[in-house]
Coordinates of C-alpha atoms in Angstrom, one line a residue:
M1 CA 304.1 -121.1 -35.6
S2 CA 305.7 -117.9 -34.3
P3 CA 304.0 -116.2 -31.6
I4 CA 302.0 -112.9 -32.2
E5 CA 303.7 -109.8 -31.1
V6 CA 301.7 -107.3 -29.0
V7 CA 302.0 -103.7 -29.9
M8 CA 298.9 -102.0 -28.6
P9 CA 297.6 -101.9 -24.9
E10 CA 294.3 -103.4 -25.4
Q11 CA 296.0 -106.4 -27.1
L12 CA 298.3 -106.6 -23.9
L13 CA 295.4 -106.7 -21.6
R14 CA 293.8 -109.5 -23.4
A15 CA 297.1 -111.5 -23.7
I16 CA 297.5 -111.0 -19.8
E17 CA 293.7 -112.2 -19.3
A18 CA 294.6 -115.2 -21.5
Q19 CA 297.6 -116.0 -19.6
S20 CA 295.7 -116.0 -16.4
R21 CA 293.4 -118.7 -17.6
M22 CA 296.3 -121.2 -18.7
P23 CA 297.4 -124.1 -16.4
I24 CA 300.6 -123.6 -14.4
A25 CA 303.5 -125.1 -16.4
R26 CA 307.2 -125.4 -15.4
I27 CA 310.0 -124.0 -17.8
G28 CA 311.6 -127.7 -18.1
E29 CA 308.4 -129.2 -19.0
A30 CA 307.7 -126.4 -21.6
L31 CA 311.2 -126.9 -23.2
T32 CA 310.9 -130.4 -23.5
S33 CA 307.3 -130.3 -24.7
L34 CA 308.7 -128.2 -27.5
G35 CA 311.5 -130.5 -28.2
M36 CA 314.2 -128.2 -27.4
V37 CA 315.7 -129.8 -24.6
S38 CA 316.0 -133.6 -24.3
Q39 CA 315.3 -135.5 -20.8
E40 CA 319.2 -136.1 -20.5
Q41 CA 320.0 -132.5 -21.0
L42 CA 317.1 -131.6 -18.5
R43 CA 318.4 -133.8 -15.8
A44 CA 321.9 -132.2 -16.3
G45 CA 320.3 -128.8 -16.0
L46 CA 318.6 -129.7 -12.8
A47 CA 321.8 -131.3 -11.5
Q48 CA 323.7 -128.0 -12.1
Q49 CA 321.0 -126.0 -10.5
Q50 CA 321.3 -128.1 -7.4
R51 CA 325.0 -126.9 -7.2
Q52 CA 323.9 -123.2 -7.6
P53 CA 320.4 -122.8 -6.3
N54 CA 320.4 -119.3 -6.7
V55 CA 320.4 -119.6 -10.7
P56 CA 317.0 -120.3 -12.2
L57 CA 316.6 -123.4 -14.3
G58 CA 316.2 -121.5 -17.3
E59 CA 319.3 -119.2 -16.7
T60 CA 321.1 -122.5 -16.1
L61 CA 320.3 -124.0 -19.4
V62 CA 321.3 -121.0 -21.1
R63 CA 324.6 -120.9 -19.4
M64 CA 325.2 -124.5 -20.2
G65 CA 324.6 -123.7 -24.1
I66 CA 321.6 -126.2 -24.2
V67 CA 319.1 -123.6 -25.2
T68 CA 319.4 -120.0 -26.5
Q69 CA 317.7 -116.9 -24.8
G70 CA 315.3 -116.7 -27.9
Q71 CA 314.2 -120.6 -27.3
L72 CA 313.7 -119.7 -23.9
Q73 CA 311.6 -116.8 -24.7
T74 CA 309.5 -118.9 -27.1
A75 CA 308.8 -121.6 -24.7
L76 CA 307.7 -118.7 -22.1
V77 CA 305.4 -117.3 -24.7
R78 CA 304.0 -120.6 -26.1
K79 CA 303.7 -122.9 -23.4
M80 CA 303.5 -120.6 -20.2
G81 CA 301.3 -118.0 -21.9
Y82 CA 303.6 -114.8 -21.2
P83 CA 302.7 -112.0 -23.6
L84 CA 305.5 -111.0 -26.0
V85 CA 305.7 -107.3 -26.5
N86 CA 307.2 -105.7 -29.5
L87 CA 308.9 -102.5 -27.6
Q88 CA 309.7 -100.6 -30.6
A89 CA 306.2 -100.4 -31.4
F90 CA 304.4 -100.3 -28.1
P91 CA 303.2 -96.9 -26.7
A92 CA 304.6 -96.8 -23.2
G93 CA 302.4 -94.9 -21.0
A94 CA 303.7 -91.8 -19.3
E95 CA 302.1 -92.8 -15.8
A96 CA 304.0 -96.2 -16.0
L97 CA 307.3 -94.6 -16.9
R98 CA 307.1 -92.1 -14.1
K99 CA 306.7 -95.1 -11.7
V100 CA 310.4 -96.1 -12.5
S101 CA 312.9 -93.5 -13.3
H102 CA 315.1 -94.0 -16.6
S103 CA 318.2 -94.7 -14.9
V104 CA 316.7 -97.7 -12.8
A105 CA 314.9 -98.9 -15.9
R106 CA 318.2 -99.0 -17.8
R107 CA 320.3 -100.6 -14.9
L108 CA 317.6 -103.4 -14.4
Q109 CA 316.9 -103.6 -18.2
V110 CA 313.2 -103.5 -17.7
M111 CA 310.6 -101.3 -19.7
P112 CA 307.6 -100.0 -17.8
L113 CA 304.6 -100.3 -20.2
M114 CA 301.2 -99.5 -18.7
L115 CA 299.4 -99.1 -15.4
H116 CA 296.1 -101.3 -15.1
E117 CA 294.0 -101.4 -12.1
G118 CA 297.0 -100.3 -10.1
R119 CA 299.3 -102.8 -11.3
L120 CA 302.3 -102.0 -13.3
I121 CA 303.0 -104.1 -16.4
V122 CA 306.6 -104.3 -17.0
A123 CA 308.4 -105.9 -20.1
I124 CA 311.8 -108.0 -19.3
D125 CA 313.8 -110.5 -21.1
D126 CA 313.0 -113.3 -18.9
P127 CA 310.4 -113.0 -15.9
I128 CA 311.2 -116.2 -14.5
S129 CA 314.9 -116.0 -14.0
R130 CA 315.1 -112.4 -13.2
H131 CA 312.7 -112.2 -10.4
S132 CA 315.0 -110.1 -8.2
A133 CA 315.0 -107.5 -10.9
L134 CA 310.9 -107.5 -10.9
D135 CA 311.1 -107.5 -6.9
E136 CA 313.4 -104.2 -7.1
V137 CA 310.9 -102.7 -9.5
E138 CA 307.9 -103.6 -7.2
F139 CA 309.6 -101.9 -4.2
I140 CA 310.4 -98.7 -6.3
A141 CA 307.1 -98.5 -7.8
Q142 CA 305.2 -99.4 -4.7
A143 CA 302.9 -101.3 -6.8
K144 CA 302.3 -104.9 -7.8
V145 CA 304.4 -105.8 -10.9
I146 CA 302.9 -108.0 -13.9
P147 CA 305.7 -109.4 -16.0
V148 CA 305.6 -109.8 -19.7
I149 CA 308.4 -110.5 -22.3
G150 CA 309.7 -107.6 -24.2
Q151 CA 311.6 -108.0 -27.4
C152 CA 313.6 -105.2 -29.3
L153 CA 317.0 -104.8 -31.1
D154 CA 318.3 -102.2 -28.6
L155 CA 316.5 -101.7 -25.2
D156 CA 318.7 -98.8 -24.4
S157 CA 317.7 -96.7 -27.2
V158 CA 313.9 -97.8 -26.8
L159 CA 314.1 -96.6 -23.2
H160 CA 315.6 -93.3 -24.1
A161 CA 313.1 -92.6 -26.8
A162 CA 310.3 -93.3 -24.2
Y163 CA 311.6 -91.3 -21.3
E164 CA 312.5 -88.5 -23.8
K165 CA 308.8 -88.0 -24.4
I166 CA 308.0 -87.3 -20.6
G167 CA 311.3 -85.3 -20.0
D168 CA 313.3 -87.9 -18.1
A169 CA 315.6 -89.1 -20.9
A170 CA 318.4 -88.5 -18.6
G171 CA 317.5 -90.8 -15.9
G172 CA 315.6 -89.0 -13.4
A173 CA 315.4 -85.2 -12.6
G174 CA 317.1 -84.3 -15.5
G175 CA 315.0 -84.0 -18.8
V176 CA 314.9 -84.5 -22.5
F177 CA 318.6 -83.7 -23.0
A178 CA 320.2 -83.3 -19.5
A179 CA 321.9 -86.0 -17.8
N180 CA 322.2 -84.3 -14.2
L181 CA 322.2 -81.0 -13.0
D182 CA 326.2 -81.3 -12.6
P183 CA 327.6 -78.7 -14.9
S184 CA 330.9 -80.7 -15.1
R185 CA 329.5 -83.8 -16.7
P186 CA 328.6 -83.6 -20.5
I187 CA 324.9 -83.7 -21.5
E188 CA 323.9 -86.7 -23.6
F189 CA 321.8 -86.1 -26.3
D190 CA 320.4 -88.6 -28.8
M191 CA 320.5 -86.4 -32.1
A192 CA 323.5 -84.2 -32.7
G193 CA 325.5 -84.0 -29.6
T194 CA 325.6 -81.1 -27.1
T195 CA 326.2 -77.2 -27.8
E196 CA 327.4 -74.5 -25.8
L197 CA 323.7 -73.3 -25.6
L198 CA 322.4 -76.3 -24.1
Q199 CA 325.3 -76.6 -21.6
T200 CA 324.4 -72.9 -20.5
L201 CA 320.6 -73.9 -20.4
E202 CA 321.4 -77.2 -18.2
R203 CA 323.4 -75.1 -15.7
E204 CA 320.5 -72.5 -15.4
G205 CA 318.5 -73.2 -12.1
P206 CA 315.0 -72.3 -11.0
A207 CA 316.0 -68.8 -10.8
A208 CA 314.1 -66.0 -12.6
P209 CA 314.4 -65.8 -16.2
T210 CA 317.6 -63.8 -17.5
A211 CA 318.4 -62.4 -20.7
E212 CA 319.4 -65.0 -23.1
A213 CA 322.1 -65.0 -25.9
P214 CA 320.6 -65.4 -29.5
I215 CA 319.8 -69.0 -30.3
E216 CA 321.5 -69.9 -33.6
Q217 CA 319.9 -72.1 -36.2
S218 CA 323.1 -74.4 -35.7
D219 CA 322.2 -75.3 -32.2
N220 CA 321.2 -78.6 -33.5
S221 CA 319.8 -80.3 -30.4
L222 CA 316.9 -77.8 -29.7
V223 CA 316.5 -77.1 -33.2
R224 CA 315.9 -81.0 -34.0
M225 CA 313.5 -81.4 -31.3
I226 CA 311.4 -78.5 -32.3
N227 CA 311.5 -79.6 -36.0
S228 CA 310.5 -83.4 -35.1
M229 CA 307.9 -81.9 -32.7
I230 CA 306.4 -80.0 -35.7
I231 CA 306.5 -82.9 -38.2
E232 CA 305.0 -85.3 -35.7
A233 CA 302.1 -82.8 -35.1
H234 CA 301.4 -82.7 -38.6
R235 CA 301.8 -86.5 -39.1
E236 CA 299.2 -87.0 -36.1
G237 CA 296.6 -84.8 -37.7
A238 CA 297.0 -82.1 -34.9
S239 CA 295.6 -78.7 -35.6
D240 CA 297.2 -76.6 -32.8
I241 CA 300.7 -76.9 -30.9
H242 CA 300.6 -75.4 -27.4
I243 CA 304.0 -74.4 -25.6
E244 CA 303.0 -73.6 -22.0
S245 CA 305.6 -72.2 -19.5
Y246 CA 305.5 -72.6 -15.8
P247 CA 307.3 -70.7 -13.1
G248 CA 309.9 -72.2 -10.8
Q249 CA 311.2 -75.7 -11.4
E250 CA 307.7 -76.9 -13.0
K251 CA 308.3 -78.3 -16.5
T252 CA 307.6 -76.8 -19.7
R253 CA 304.6 -78.6 -21.3
I254 CA 303.8 -79.1 -25.1
R255 CA 300.3 -80.1 -26.0
F256 CA 298.7 -81.3 -29.3
R257 CA 295.3 -80.5 -30.3
R258 CA 294.0 -83.1 -32.4
D259 CA 290.0 -83.5 -33.4
G260 CA 289.2 -80.7 -31.0
L261 CA 290.8 -82.0 -27.8
L262 CA 294.1 -81.3 -26.3
Y263 CA 296.8 -84.0 -25.1
T264 CA 300.1 -83.7 -23.6
Y265 CA 302.9 -84.6 -26.2
L266 CA 306.1 -83.9 -24.2
E267 CA 307.5 -82.4 -21.1
L268 CA 310.5 -80.5 -21.0
P269 CA 312.8 -79.4 -18.0
P270 CA 312.4 -76.1 -16.6
S271 CA 315.7 -74.7 -18.2
Y272 CA 314.4 -75.0 -21.7
R273 CA 311.4 -72.9 -21.3
N274 CA 313.1 -69.5 -22.4
A275 CA 315.1 -71.5 -25.3
I276 CA 312.2 -73.1 -26.9
V277 CA 310.1 -69.9 -27.1
A278 CA 313.3 -68.0 -28.4
R279 CA 314.0 -70.4 -31.2
V280 CA 310.1 -70.3 -32.2
K281 CA 310.5 -66.6 -32.6
I282 CA 313.4 -66.9 -34.6
M283 CA 311.8 -69.1 -36.9
C284 CA 309.1 -66.8 -37.6
D285 CA 311.1 -63.5 -37.4
L286 CA 309.7 -62.2 -34.2
D287 CA 311.6 -60.1 -31.7
I288 CA 313.0 -62.5 -29.1
S289 CA 313.8 -59.6 -26.8
E290 CA 310.2 -58.3 -26.5
K291 CA 308.4 -60.3 -23.7
R292 CA 305.9 -58.1 -22.5
M293 CA 303.8 -57.9 -25.7
P294 CA 301.9 -60.5 -27.7
Q295 CA 303.3 -61.0 -31.1
D296 CA 302.1 -62.8 -34.2
G297 CA 303.9 -64.4 -37.1
K298 CA 304.2 -67.4 -39.6
I299 CA 306.5 -70.2 -40.1
N300 CA 307.2 -71.3 -43.5
F301 CA 308.5 -74.9 -42.3
A302 CA 309.7 -75.9 -45.8
K303 CA 312.6 -73.5 -45.2
Y304 CA 313.9 -75.9 -42.3
S305 CA 312.8 -79.2 -43.9
P306 CA 312.3 -79.0 -47.5
Q307 CA 310.4 -82.4 -47.9
H308 CA 307.7 -81.0 -45.4
R309 CA 305.6 -78.4 -47.1
I310 CA 303.9 -77.2 -43.6
E311 CA 302.8 -73.6 -42.7
L312 CA 302.2 -72.6 -39.2
R313 CA 300.6 -69.3 -37.8
V314 CA 302.4 -68.6 -34.5
A315 CA 301.1 -66.4 -31.6
T316 CA 303.0 -65.6 -28.5
I317 CA 301.3 -64.7 -25.1
P318 CA 302.9 -63.1 -22.2
T319 CA 301.9 -64.6 -18.9
A320 CA 302.6 -64.0 -15.2
N321 CA 306.2 -64.2 -14.1
G322 CA 307.7 -62.8 -17.0
L323 CA 307.3 -66.0 -19.0
E324 CA 305.8 -66.4 -22.4
D325 CA 303.3 -69.2 -24.0
V326 CA 303.4 -69.9 -27.8
V327 CA 300.5 -71.4 -29.7
M328 CA 301.1 -72.6 -33.3
R329 CA 298.3 -73.2 -35.5
I330 CA 299.1 -75.6 -38.3
L331 CA 297.4 -74.4 -41.4
A332 CA 295.0 -76.0 -43.2
S333 CA 295.4 -78.0 -46.6
A334 CA 296.2 -75.4 -49.3
K335 CA 293.4 -77.2 -51.3
P336 CA 289.7 -76.3 -51.0
I337 CA 287.2 -79.0 -50.2
P338 CA 284.0 -79.7 -52.7
M339 CA 281.0 -78.6 -51.1
A340 CA 279.8 -82.0 -51.3
Q341 CA 282.3 -83.4 -49.1
L342 CA 281.6 -80.8 -46.3
G343 CA 278.9 -82.9 -44.6
L344 CA 275.9 -80.7 -45.3
S345 CA 272.6 -82.5 -45.3
P346 CA 271.1 -82.7 -48.9
N347 CA 268.6 -80.0 -48.2
N348 CA 271.3 -77.7 -46.6
L349 CA 273.7 -78.6 -49.6
A350 CA 271.2 -77.7 -52.3
Q351 CA 269.9 -74.5 -50.5
L352 CA 273.6 -73.1 -49.8
T353 CA 274.6 -73.9 -53.4
K354 CA 271.6 -72.1 -54.7
A355 CA 272.4 -69.1 -52.3
V356 CA 276.1 -68.7 -53.3
E357 CA 275.1 -69.0 -57.2
R358 CA 273.1 -65.8 -57.0
P359 CA 274.6 -62.8 -58.7
Y360 CA 274.3 -60.6 -55.6
G361 CA 273.5 -60.5 -51.8
M362 CA 275.4 -61.7 -48.7
V363 CA 275.9 -65.1 -47.4
L364 CA 277.5 -65.3 -43.9
C365 CA 279.0 -68.4 -42.2
V366 CA 279.1 -68.2 -38.4
G367 CA 280.4 -70.0 -35.3
P368 CA 283.4 -70.1 -32.8
T369 CA 287.1 -70.1 -33.8
G370 CA 288.1 -73.3 -35.4
S371 CA 284.7 -74.5 -36.5
G372 CA 285.6 -74.7 -40.1
K373 CA 284.2 -71.3 -41.4
T374 CA 287.1 -70.4 -43.7
T375 CA 287.0 -74.0 -45.2
T376 CA 283.3 -73.7 -45.9
L377 CA 283.5 -70.3 -47.6
H378 CA 286.5 -71.5 -50.0
S379 CA 284.4 -74.5 -50.8
A380 CA 281.7 -72.3 -52.0
L381 CA 284.1 -70.1 -53.7
M382 CA 285.3 -73.2 -55.6
Q383 CA 281.8 -73.8 -56.6
I384 CA 281.4 -70.5 -58.3
N385 CA 285.1 -69.8 -59.4
T386 CA 284.8 -69.9 -63.1
P387 CA 286.8 -67.6 -65.7
E388 CA 283.7 -65.5 -66.1
R389 CA 283.8 -64.1 -62.5
K390 CA 286.2 -62.0 -60.8
I391 CA 286.7 -62.9 -57.3
W392 CA 288.4 -61.0 -54.4
T393 CA 289.2 -62.3 -51.0
A394 CA 290.5 -60.4 -48.0
E395 CA 291.9 -62.7 -45.4
D396 CA 293.9 -63.0 -42.2
P397 CA 295.9 -65.2 -43.0
V398 CA 295.6 -66.5 -46.4
E399 CA 295.5 -70.3 -45.5
I400 CA 293.9 -71.8 -48.7
T401 CA 294.6 -70.7 -52.2
Q402 CA 292.7 -71.3 -55.4
T403 CA 293.8 -70.6 -58.9
G404 CA 291.6 -67.7 -60.5
L405 CA 291.1 -66.0 -57.0
R406 CA 292.9 -62.7 -56.2
Q407 CA 293.6 -62.8 -52.6
V408 CA 294.8 -60.4 -50.1
Q409 CA 296.5 -60.7 -46.9
I410 CA 295.2 -58.1 -44.3
N411 CA 297.8 -56.3 -42.1
P412 CA 296.4 -54.4 -39.2
R413 CA 299.6 -53.2 -38.1
I414 CA 300.2 -50.8 -41.2
D415 CA 296.2 -50.0 -41.0
W416 CA 295.4 -52.1 -43.9
T417 CA 292.0 -53.7 -42.4
F418 CA 289.2 -55.8 -43.8
A419 CA 287.1 -52.6 -44.2
K420 CA 289.8 -50.9 -46.3
A421 CA 290.2 -53.9 -48.3
L422 CA 286.6 -54.2 -48.9
R423 CA 286.2 -50.7 -50.1
A424 CA 289.3 -51.3 -52.5
F425 CA 287.8 -54.3 -53.9
V426 CA 284.3 -52.5 -54.7
R427 CA 286.4 -50.0 -57.1
A428 CA 288.2 -53.0 -58.7
D429 CA 285.3 -54.4 -60.9
P430 CA 284.5 -57.6 -58.6
D431 CA 281.7 -60.0 -59.1
V432 CA 282.2 -62.0 -55.8
I433 CA 283.9 -60.7 -52.6
M434 CA 285.0 -62.7 -49.7
V435 CA 285.9 -60.9 -46.4
G436 CA 287.6 -63.4 -43.9
E437 CA 285.7 -61.7 -40.9
I438 CA 283.1 -59.1 -40.0
R439 CA 285.1 -57.5 -36.9
D440 CA 283.3 -54.0 -36.6
E441 CA 280.4 -51.6 -37.7
E442 CA 282.5 -50.3 -40.4
T443 CA 283.4 -53.7 -42.1
A444 CA 279.7 -54.8 -41.8
K445 CA 278.3 -51.4 -43.2
T446 CA 280.7 -51.6 -46.2
A447 CA 279.8 -55.4 -46.9
I448 CA 276.1 -54.7 -47.0
E449 CA 276.6 -51.7 -49.4
A450 CA 278.6 -53.9 -51.6
S451 CA 275.9 -56.8 -51.6
L452 CA 273.4 -54.2 -52.4
T453 CA 275.3 -52.7 -55.5
G454 CA 275.4 -55.9 -57.4
H455 CA 278.3 -58.1 -55.8
L456 CA 277.9 -61.3 -54.1
V457 CA 279.5 -60.9 -50.6
L458 CA 280.9 -64.0 -48.4
S459 CA 281.9 -63.6 -44.9
T460 CA 282.3 -65.0 -41.4
L461 CA 281.1 -63.8 -38.0
H462 CA 281.7 -65.3 -34.5
T463 CA 278.0 -66.1 -33.3
N464 CA 276.3 -68.9 -31.9
S465 CA 273.5 -69.6 -34.2
A466 CA 271.9 -68.4 -37.5
P467 CA 269.0 -66.3 -35.9
E468 CA 271.3 -64.7 -33.4
T469 CA 273.6 -63.5 -36.3
V470 CA 270.9 -61.2 -37.4
T471 CA 270.2 -59.9 -34.2
R472 CA 274.0 -59.3 -33.5
L473 CA 274.5 -57.2 -36.8
L474 CA 271.4 -55.2 -36.0
D475 CA 272.7 -54.5 -32.6
M476 CA 275.8 -53.2 -34.3
G477 CA 273.9 -50.5 -36.0
M478 CA 273.0 -52.0 -39.3
D479 CA 269.9 -50.4 -41.3
P480 CA 267.1 -53.2 -40.9
F481 CA 265.7 -52.6 -44.4
N482 CA 269.0 -52.5 -46.0
F483 CA 270.2 -55.8 -44.1
A484 CA 267.1 -57.7 -44.9
D485 CA 267.4 -56.8 -48.6
S486 CA 270.7 -57.9 -48.7
L487 CA 271.1 -61.2 -46.8
L488 CA 270.5 -64.3 -48.6
A489 CA 271.5 -67.0 -46.1
V490 CA 273.2 -67.5 -42.8
L491 CA 275.0 -70.9 -42.2
A492 CA 276.2 -71.6 -38.6
Q493 CA 278.5 -74.6 -38.0
R494 CA 280.3 -76.6 -35.6
L495 CA 282.9 -79.5 -35.9
V496 CA 282.4 -82.7 -33.9
R497 CA 284.5 -85.7 -33.6
R498 CA 283.7 -88.5 -36.2
L499 CA 283.4 -91.8 -35.0
C500 CA 286.2 -94.2 -36.2
T501 CA 285.0 -96.0 -39.3
R502 CA 287.3 -99.0 -38.4
C503 CA 285.9 -99.9 -35.1
T504 CA 282.4 -98.8 -34.9
T505 CA 279.7 -101.3 -34.8
P506 CA 276.0 -100.7 -35.2
S507 CA 273.2 -102.3 -32.9
P508 CA 269.5 -101.8 -33.0
A509 CA 268.7 -98.9 -30.8
S510 CA 266.2 -99.4 -27.8
A511 CA 262.8 -97.8 -27.7
E512 CA 264.1 -95.7 -24.8
T513 CA 267.0 -94.5 -26.9
V514 CA 264.8 -93.4 -29.8
E515 CA 262.4 -91.8 -27.4
V516 CA 265.2 -89.7 -25.9
L517 CA 266.5 -88.6 -29.4
L518 CA 262.9 -87.7 -30.4
D519 CA 262.6 -85.6 -27.2
D520 CA 265.7 -83.8 -27.9
Y521 CA 264.8 -83.3 -31.7
M522 CA 261.3 -82.0 -30.9
H523 CA 262.3 -79.6 -28.2
A524 CA 263.4 -76.9 -30.6
F525 CA 259.8 -76.7 -32.1
A526 CA 257.0 -74.2 -30.5
A527 CA 254.3 -75.9 -28.2
E528 CA 251.7 -76.2 -30.8
E529 CA 254.0 -78.1 -33.1
K530 CA 255.0 -80.7 -30.7
T531 CA 251.8 -83.1 -31.4
P532 CA 251.9 -86.8 -31.6
A533 CA 251.4 -86.5 -35.1
H534 CA 254.4 -84.4 -36.0
R535 CA 256.6 -86.7 -33.7
H536 CA 255.3 -89.8 -35.5
A537 CA 256.1 -88.0 -38.7
V538 CA 259.6 -87.3 -37.6
H539 CA 260.1 -90.9 -36.5
A540 CA 258.9 -92.4 -39.9
D541 CA 261.2 -89.9 -41.8
W542 CA 264.2 -91.2 -39.8
L543 CA 263.3 -94.9 -40.4
R544 CA 263.1 -94.1 -44.0
R545 CA 266.4 -92.3 -44.3
Y546 CA 268.4 -94.3 -41.6
G547 CA 266.6 -97.5 -40.7
H548 CA 267.7 -100.8 -41.7
D549 CA 265.4 -103.7 -41.6
G550 CA 262.8 -101.5 -40.0
K551 CA 264.7 -100.3 -37.2
L552 CA 267.0 -97.4 -36.2
H553 CA 270.4 -98.2 -35.1
S554 CA 272.9 -97.0 -32.3
H555 CA 276.6 -96.8 -33.0
A556 CA 279.4 -97.6 -30.7
S557 CA 283.2 -97.4 -31.4
T558 CA 285.6 -99.6 -29.1
G559 CA 288.7 -97.9 -30.0
C560 CA 291.7 -99.4 -32.3
K561 CA 295.1 -98.7 -33.3
H562 CA 293.8 -96.5 -36.4
C563 CA 292.0 -94.0 -34.0
G564 CA 294.4 -94.4 -31.1
N565 CA 292.0 -96.1 -29.0
T566 CA 289.9 -93.2 -28.7
G567 CA 286.9 -94.4 -30.7
F568 CA 287.2 -91.1 -32.9
K569 CA 289.0 -90.1 -36.2
G570 CA 288.8 -86.9 -37.8
R571 CA 285.7 -84.5 -37.6
V572 CA 282.3 -83.8 -39.2
G573 CA 280.3 -80.9 -39.7
V574 CA 277.0 -79.9 -37.9
H575 CA 275.1 -77.2 -39.8
E576 CA 272.2 -74.8 -39.4
L577 CA 271.0 -72.9 -42.5
M578 CA 268.8 -70.2 -42.5
V579 CA 267.6 -69.2 -45.8
M580 CA 265.9 -65.8 -46.2
S581 CA 262.5 -65.8 -47.1
K582 CA 259.5 -63.0 -47.4
T583 CA 258.5 -63.6 -43.7
L584 CA 261.9 -63.9 -42.2
R585 CA 262.6 -60.4 -44.1
R586 CA 259.5 -58.8 -42.8
L587 CA 260.8 -60.0 -39.2
V588 CA 264.2 -58.6 -39.7
Q589 CA 262.8 -55.3 -40.8
T590 CA 260.5 -55.0 -37.7
G591 CA 263.5 -55.8 -35.4
A592 CA 262.2 -59.4 -34.3
R593 CA 264.2 -61.3 -31.7
A594 CA 266.4 -64.2 -32.3
E595 CA 263.6 -66.6 -31.0
E596 CA 261.0 -65.2 -33.2
L597 CA 263.3 -65.7 -36.3
Q598 CA 264.1 -69.3 -35.3
Q599 CA 260.4 -70.3 -34.9
A600 CA 259.9 -68.8 -38.4
A601 CA 262.7 -70.5 -40.1
L602 CA 261.9 -73.8 -38.2
Q603 CA 258.4 -73.6 -39.9
E604 CA 260.0 -73.2 -43.3
G605 CA 262.2 -76.2 -42.9
M606 CA 265.3 -75.0 -41.3
R607 CA 266.8 -77.4 -38.6
T608 CA 269.0 -76.3 -35.8
L609 CA 272.5 -77.3 -35.0
R610 CA 271.2 -80.0 -32.5
Q611 CA 268.6 -81.4 -34.8
D612 CA 271.3 -81.8 -37.6
G613 CA 273.5 -83.5 -35.1
I614 CA 271.0 -85.9 -33.9
E615 CA 270.5 -86.9 -37.5
K616 CA 274.3 -87.3 -38.0
V617 CA 274.1 -89.5 -34.7
L618 CA 271.6 -91.6 -36.6
A619 CA 273.6 -91.8 -39.6
G620 CA 276.5 -93.3 -37.4
H621 CA 278.9 -90.4 -37.9
T622 CA 279.1 -89.0 -34.4
S623 CA 277.9 -89.5 -30.8
I624 CA 274.9 -87.8 -29.1
E625 CA 277.5 -86.8 -26.3
E626 CA 279.6 -85.0 -29.1
V627 CA 276.6 -83.3 -30.3
R628 CA 275.3 -82.0 -27.0
A629 CA 278.7 -80.7 -26.2
T630 CA 278.9 -78.5 -29.0
S631 CA 275.4 -77.1 -29.7
N632 CA 272.3 -75.9 -27.9
V633 CA 268.8 -76.6 -28.8

């Protein structure tokens, strides 16, 4: 039976723990028990070792041709319990790699894997014979070393790829492409070789940024690095790429945002900070000489890699010390999502569907940047997109396309604004108008006028909750009577991380957990509604909808390969839908505060973002910590 290869950190820790419980065995006993070495051969090996006491027995047997290196590794794994790590698949930790420089790792032929409880786990081909190499690693890293067996076809290339990610592929102080700061030496590069640009950049010291020569698309090393970065971000499901430049000799950091959280992808030497920004600017036709003003652009990545149909929205931001940061948003899928798949509760789905199918009025979707507002509006348009309807949209940028929609890209540089597009649409015989965002009083007033003259208007706004949206628009100067008549519904939403479906396990929730959730859920109601009877009714409703065997359950995710050991994979929406009624219209007309609107809406069946989130916790979609981090009561 062949030994199981370790490919993930949690597997490795389990294997090391299992090894610690195994009885101590000698390599000679291990080889003979497996039938790889006879007693005669073992005696010959021991005799040879006495003549060369500095050479371990295993290595002696290999030199004598009695066993192969592969057989020796098999004995170490199967009889002595050493974990066997597939180095090409194992994700080496940046902290471990920084403990030992690339040049030392390559010289000693070892691979730092991870730090655990202050100990450095290192892969080596033979942990018994090569104890001197492990001693040196221990001295350099100033940490206790736990050896495991590493297996790969070419350790040097595996080391290069791992150290490249932390900006040390050249063996120490260099960087992803550099060998040393000695300009007389050639620069080693794994992809397409060295170019004059990269040689110039490598000579560039920590001095203040200077004017750069234009970067051509033929400069393969930098071009391929940026291309592979974009492809990897898309493959990993990242929504944004952040390129952050720092002054002096600090490294340029590249971070990905995935499922709402940022993590470091790569660190580049400081000499590349100007080159990478300039290259991105060239890709989206921006002015590379302009570093004092922010710029916006768009990359159609299919021009550079035809098999990858990716679009990116790019923003450059001037920072201190004459530097620039770049943020690239990977645009959403070109296809809309059906409303039934947005994660709306059955009641919210039915009410929102009813609102967007009305012939006229205004429906607003609100929330912070990146909360999925545009996706929700396109799902609503998909619901009502029929040949009998004329639908105009004004967007910045056009991220999602649908057949049948007449979509317009806003361009403020030429004074083609949302308000002007909206006025043009009204003269173009529309049935439905979608405005990407209400940013000012003029756009808001035009949208309300359009909704009162027989058109359905959909738009977004940056507000925290549905009731706050009403007071925000009234504060912007909207007429309370016209606004109350035009508004059909306001949907506030957030995105929270979804628990990984492959490693989440349910367990009966304790009485204390249920009570905490009930307290959290009831907090939004007015004092007179927080009665024991109402509380009991909520609990009974939860049991009916989410209970199993008469009990509510807690859901915990341990982390797995599928979710990158985070316990979360993807995101799920949390919603708050306020549908206008006679009572709410009267309150809007009298200029009621957001708190009054919320209490009236709660009495009519609305549930706050926090309450909807708690129900998604009970359903096993997310955790209560995620809900509390993204919503108020």
